[in-house]
XYZ file of C-alpha atoms in Angstrom:
312
model
C 226.259 148.709 151.266
C 222.876 146.952 152.161
C 221.472 144.520 149.725
C 217.790 144.617 148.903
C 215.491 143.483 146.143
C 214.391 145.732 144.617
C 215.733 147.913 147.419
C 219.320 146.647 147.212
C 221.718 143.972 146.201
C 222.981 140.605 146.160
C 221.351 137.243 146.260
C 218.414 138.480 148.279
C 217.153 135.700 150.590
C 213.904 136.074 152.472
C 213.735 133.953 155.501
C 210.075 133.044 156.435
C 209.552 131.481 159.852
C 205.802 130.898 160.203
C 203.682 129.257 162.657
C 204.343 129.692 166.277
C 206.897 132.202 167.600
C 210.277 130.687 168.211
C 211.749 130.341 171.708
C 214.830 132.678 172.352
C 217.106 129.618 171.814
C 215.591 128.680 168.393
C 215.761 132.360 167.378
C 219.443 132.541 168.299
C 220.167 129.255 166.472
C 218.485 130.482 163.284
C 220.498 133.670 163.458
C 223.797 131.912 163.786
C 223.042 129.473 161.015
C 222.361 132.383 158.686
C 225.731 133.867 159.699
C 227.576 130.515 159.378
C 226.050 129.612 156.055
C 226.337 133.027 154.282
C 229.105 135.404 155.880
C 231.945 136.409 153.759
C 234.144 135.196 156.548
C 232.226 131.838 156.996
C 235.618 129.855 156.199
C 237.663 131.649 158.791
C 235.530 131.942 161.826
C 235.642 129.375 164.792
C 232.002 128.753 164.807
C 232.140 126.383 167.934
C 233.665 129.137 169.917
C 231.119 131.876 168.639
C 228.142 129.585 169.360
C 229.365 128.768 172.797
C 230.069 132.373 173.650
C 226.515 133.306 172.338
C 224.767 130.582 174.153
C 226.453 131.403 177.461
C 224.704 134.752 177.144
C 221.319 133.219 176.498
C 220.773 131.987 180.025
C 217.653 133.401 181.720
C 216.522 135.208 178.541
C 212.878 134.974 178.131
C 211.951 137.089 175.071
C 213.192 137.502 171.611
C 214.049 141.209 172.364
C 216.534 140.011 174.952
C 218.334 138.116 172.137
C 218.948 141.143 169.980
C 222.169 142.178 171.672
C 223.620 138.608 171.649
C 222.937 138.678 167.826
C 224.529 142.140 167.440
C 227.638 140.903 169.347
C 227.954 137.792 167.271
C 227.809 140.029 164.071
C 230.527 142.145 165.346
C 232.728 139.041 165.960
C 232.517 138.226 162.250
C 234.815 141.134 161.655
C 233.352 142.425 158.394
C 232.709 145.836 159.856
C 229.642 145.992 157.623
C 227.080 143.428 159.180
C 224.297 144.508 161.476
C 221.090 143.761 163.057
C 217.792 145.951 162.772
C 214.954 145.632 165.179
C 211.410 145.995 163.923
C 211.187 149.565 165.392
C 214.390 150.670 163.647
C 213.138 149.268 160.301
C 209.908 151.251 160.658
C 211.998 154.405 160.963
C 214.125 153.461 157.829
C 211.098 152.718 155.547
C 208.852 155.482 157.003
C 206.286 156.306 154.256
C 206.609 159.862 155.339
C 210.313 160.037 154.410
C 211.288 162.394 151.520
C 213.890 162.259 148.892
C 217.373 163.618 149.766
C 218.377 166.709 147.913
C 220.802 166.491 144.951
C 223.167 169.290 144.743
C 223.878 170.278 141.279
C 225.183 173.220 139.148
C 226.947 174.344 135.905
C 230.585 175.321 137.055
C 231.483 176.577 133.521
C 230.155 176.492 130.059
C 231.802 173.017 129.551
C 231.508 171.503 133.066
C 228.505 170.180 135.148
C 228.591 169.214 138.685
C 226.246 166.745 140.525
C 226.457 165.488 144.154
C 224.989 161.988 144.944
C 223.937 161.519 148.537
C 223.554 158.302 150.343
C 220.042 156.839 150.086
C 217.893 154.169 151.691
C 214.042 154.117 151.424
C 210.928 152.091 150.469
C 210.383 150.805 146.911
C 208.452 153.796 145.879
C 211.145 156.352 147.020
C 213.858 154.083 145.425
C 212.455 154.447 141.866
C 211.709 158.229 142.471
C 215.450 158.711 143.566
C 216.916 157.157 140.351
C 214.505 159.302 138.279
C 215.398 162.326 140.269
C 219.084 161.766 139.615
C 218.453 161.300 135.938
C 216.336 164.307 135.703
C 219.038 166.336 137.280
C 221.518 165.104 134.629
C 219.138 165.824 131.914
C 218.672 169.412 133.111
C 222.547 169.927 133.352
C 223.311 168.282 129.964
C 223.586 171.385 127.769
C 225.108 170.710 124.208
C 228.358 172.504 125.343
C 228.816 170.358 128.428
C 231.827 167.938 127.792
C 232.976 167.419 131.439
C 231.078 165.936 134.446
C 232.152 166.176 138.127
C 230.296 163.437 140.286
C 230.791 164.184 143.898
C 230.414 161.127 146.202
C 232.410 162.718 149.146
C 229.274 162.638 151.467
C 227.760 159.443 150.040
C 227.520 157.087 153.165
C 225.845 154.307 151.165
C 222.508 152.755 151.517
C 220.885 151.336 148.367
C 223.332 151.226 145.383
C 220.652 150.422 142.703
C 218.880 153.707 142.276
C 222.366 155.477 142.413
C 223.443 153.213 139.602
C 220.436 153.477 137.536
C 220.367 157.376 138.193
C 223.879 157.624 136.878
C 223.365 155.320 133.961
C 223.285 158.127 131.534
C 226.992 158.724 132.219
C 228.079 155.192 132.935
C 226.508 153.758 129.594
C 225.152 150.369 128.999
C 227.120 147.177 129.944
C 228.919 145.650 132.952
C 230.065 148.181 135.521
C 231.384 145.994 138.298
C 230.853 142.738 140.265
C 229.962 141.030 143.639
C 232.346 138.399 144.406
C 231.394 135.442 146.866
C 233.355 133.551 149.299
C 233.743 130.890 146.543
C 235.231 133.503 144.255
C 232.168 133.512 141.902
C 231.705 136.821 140.066
C 228.037 138.303 139.822
C 227.876 141.218 137.387
C 226.334 144.740 137.925
C 224.867 145.652 134.563
C 222.782 148.404 132.990
C 220.704 147.598 129.879
C 217.449 148.967 128.376
C 216.211 151.185 131.261
C 217.078 148.726 134.024
C 220.011 147.610 136.210
C 220.819 144.125 136.938
C 222.536 141.741 139.450
C 223.643 138.935 137.189
C 220.283 138.105 135.324
C 218.181 139.586 138.138
C 216.451 142.945 137.336
C 217.008 145.087 140.411
C 215.358 148.474 139.356
C 213.851 149.951 136.241
C 212.472 153.161 135.045
C 210.877 154.341 131.719
C 212.860 156.119 129.129
C 216.218 156.327 130.700
C 218.171 159.407 129.425
C 221.447 159.186 127.461
C 224.046 161.978 127.465
C 224.315 164.222 124.337
C 228.111 163.883 124.384
C 228.860 160.197 124.288
C 232.479 160.384 125.416
C 232.746 163.102 128.169
C 235.642 163.669 130.595
C 234.671 162.668 134.142
C 236.012 163.447 137.694
C 234.669 161.398 140.580
C 235.308 162.772 143.958
C 235.646 160.524 146.963
C 236.514 161.079 150.670
C 236.736 159.061 153.872
C 233.031 159.552 154.060
C 232.428 157.742 150.860
C 231.291 154.350 152.060
C 229.382 151.067 151.111
C 227.050 151.913 148.144
C 228.911 155.050 147.680
C 232.081 153.094 147.214
C 230.233 150.790 144.848
C 229.530 153.748 142.648
C 233.084 154.995 142.697
C 234.300 151.436 141.697
C 232.016 151.591 138.689
C 233.990 154.509 137.490
C 237.300 152.785 137.919
C 239.027 152.360 134.439
C 236.012 154.019 132.837
C 237.077 156.016 129.746
C 238.291 159.574 130.389
C 237.738 159.302 134.103
C 239.839 160.053 137.151
C 238.881 159.496 140.875
C 239.997 162.562 143.061
C 240.269 163.158 146.712
C 241.144 160.829 149.678
C 241.017 157.100 150.646
C 237.385 156.025 150.812
C 235.845 154.622 154.054
C 236.697 151.096 153.297
C 233.519 148.834 153.354
C 233.617 147.855 149.638
C 231.635 144.870 150.378
C 227.876 143.693 149.716
C 225.263 142.879 152.070
C 222.261 140.378 151.958
C 219.143 140.890 153.967
C 217.531 138.003 156.050
C 214.200 138.843 157.703
C 213.570 137.065 160.966
C 210.147 135.700 162.341
C 209.345 138.739 164.503
C 209.995 141.369 161.801
C 213.628 141.960 162.920
C 216.326 141.791 160.144
C 219.970 140.567 159.859
C 222.017 142.554 157.300
C 224.975 140.281 156.594
C 228.144 140.902 154.523
C 228.259 138.209 151.830
C 230.255 139.565 148.967
C 233.096 141.777 148.141
C 233.052 144.389 145.397
C 235.248 144.143 142.116
C 235.565 146.579 139.341
C 234.999 146.116 135.566
C 238.374 144.586 135.323
C 237.551 142.054 138.018
C 240.058 143.574 140.442
C 238.779 142.674 143.893
C 238.485 145.475 146.638
C 237.340 144.641 150.270
C 238.984 147.749 151.803
C 239.620 151.348 150.975
C 239.435 152.744 147.264
C 242.646 154.755 146.430
C 242.080 157.815 144.375
C 243.907 158.449 141.166
C 244.715 161.916 142.389
C 244.860 162.913 146.014
C 243.606 166.269 146.924
C 242.208 168.257 149.783
C 240.349 170.428 147.450
C 238.887 167.822 145.038
C 236.388 170.155 143.216
C 239.158 172.743 142.370
C 241.368 169.771 141.326
C 238.675 168.358 139.205
C 237.927 171.743 137.424
C 241.564 172.179 136.750
C 241.953 168.625 135.402
C 238.993 168.753 133.224
C 239.745 172.196 131.768
C 243.310 171.127 130.940
C 243.657 170.950 127.109
C 245.306 167.994 125.761
C 248.562 168.666 124.198
């Protein structure tokens, strides 16, 4: 899960390096300091060895672009499997103003059961709010008075920005704490929905007007996950752990249940660094794969059968 403000999550830190362009050595030093001060694994890495290995590769490098692969290798050595480096060119593609919102598949499966599939998402600030609104609008259209069951499909949700997904699904999740980021110092920072907005601790991450609320306040819910459910997709799945009348169905998730912080560098490049681990509403800490409540190779059919089962 990538971490922006307002685009994504935790403890957003913007690194401004002004004045003259740094040398390749200064650029690498700054990048390594960001990692050492903030990585979720900062207390278990041999930083002297990592620095020595990185500086050995720096010989004869004359441009900042030549340092990019060294930074990428250093991030890999952190062992988070979720930290990465974006060049200015790659960022331009990610936040292209011409990008469109992903499609949201939805349908009424039976008179009592609605289905919505939430894809991964990453985009600029304008698209972020529009995506949250699009999810809520889809839920509003599905929310017939007879609908008592909801299937939320995250099986293709690769992650991206968790906040519009969270705010979009807020009509189902309800107000209150839905989960946490946990720092290397074991401090818990809550994910919270309240009054049309989602928060990271006390910091408002995203807000829309007139958030929708379900007609049926106590629906039965099935959340579908797979090995393709990753990062922010896993964060959404965790929000439904131990939620009333809810089961997770499918396969083990991908296994990057960790939060990232963005650090912008002087030339417009960006380090996306894993700085926290996810925890659910009961403060159970993850960090790896999510285990479904019910394993199934046909999760939609399994969910329909479960939700339609009458209580004895």
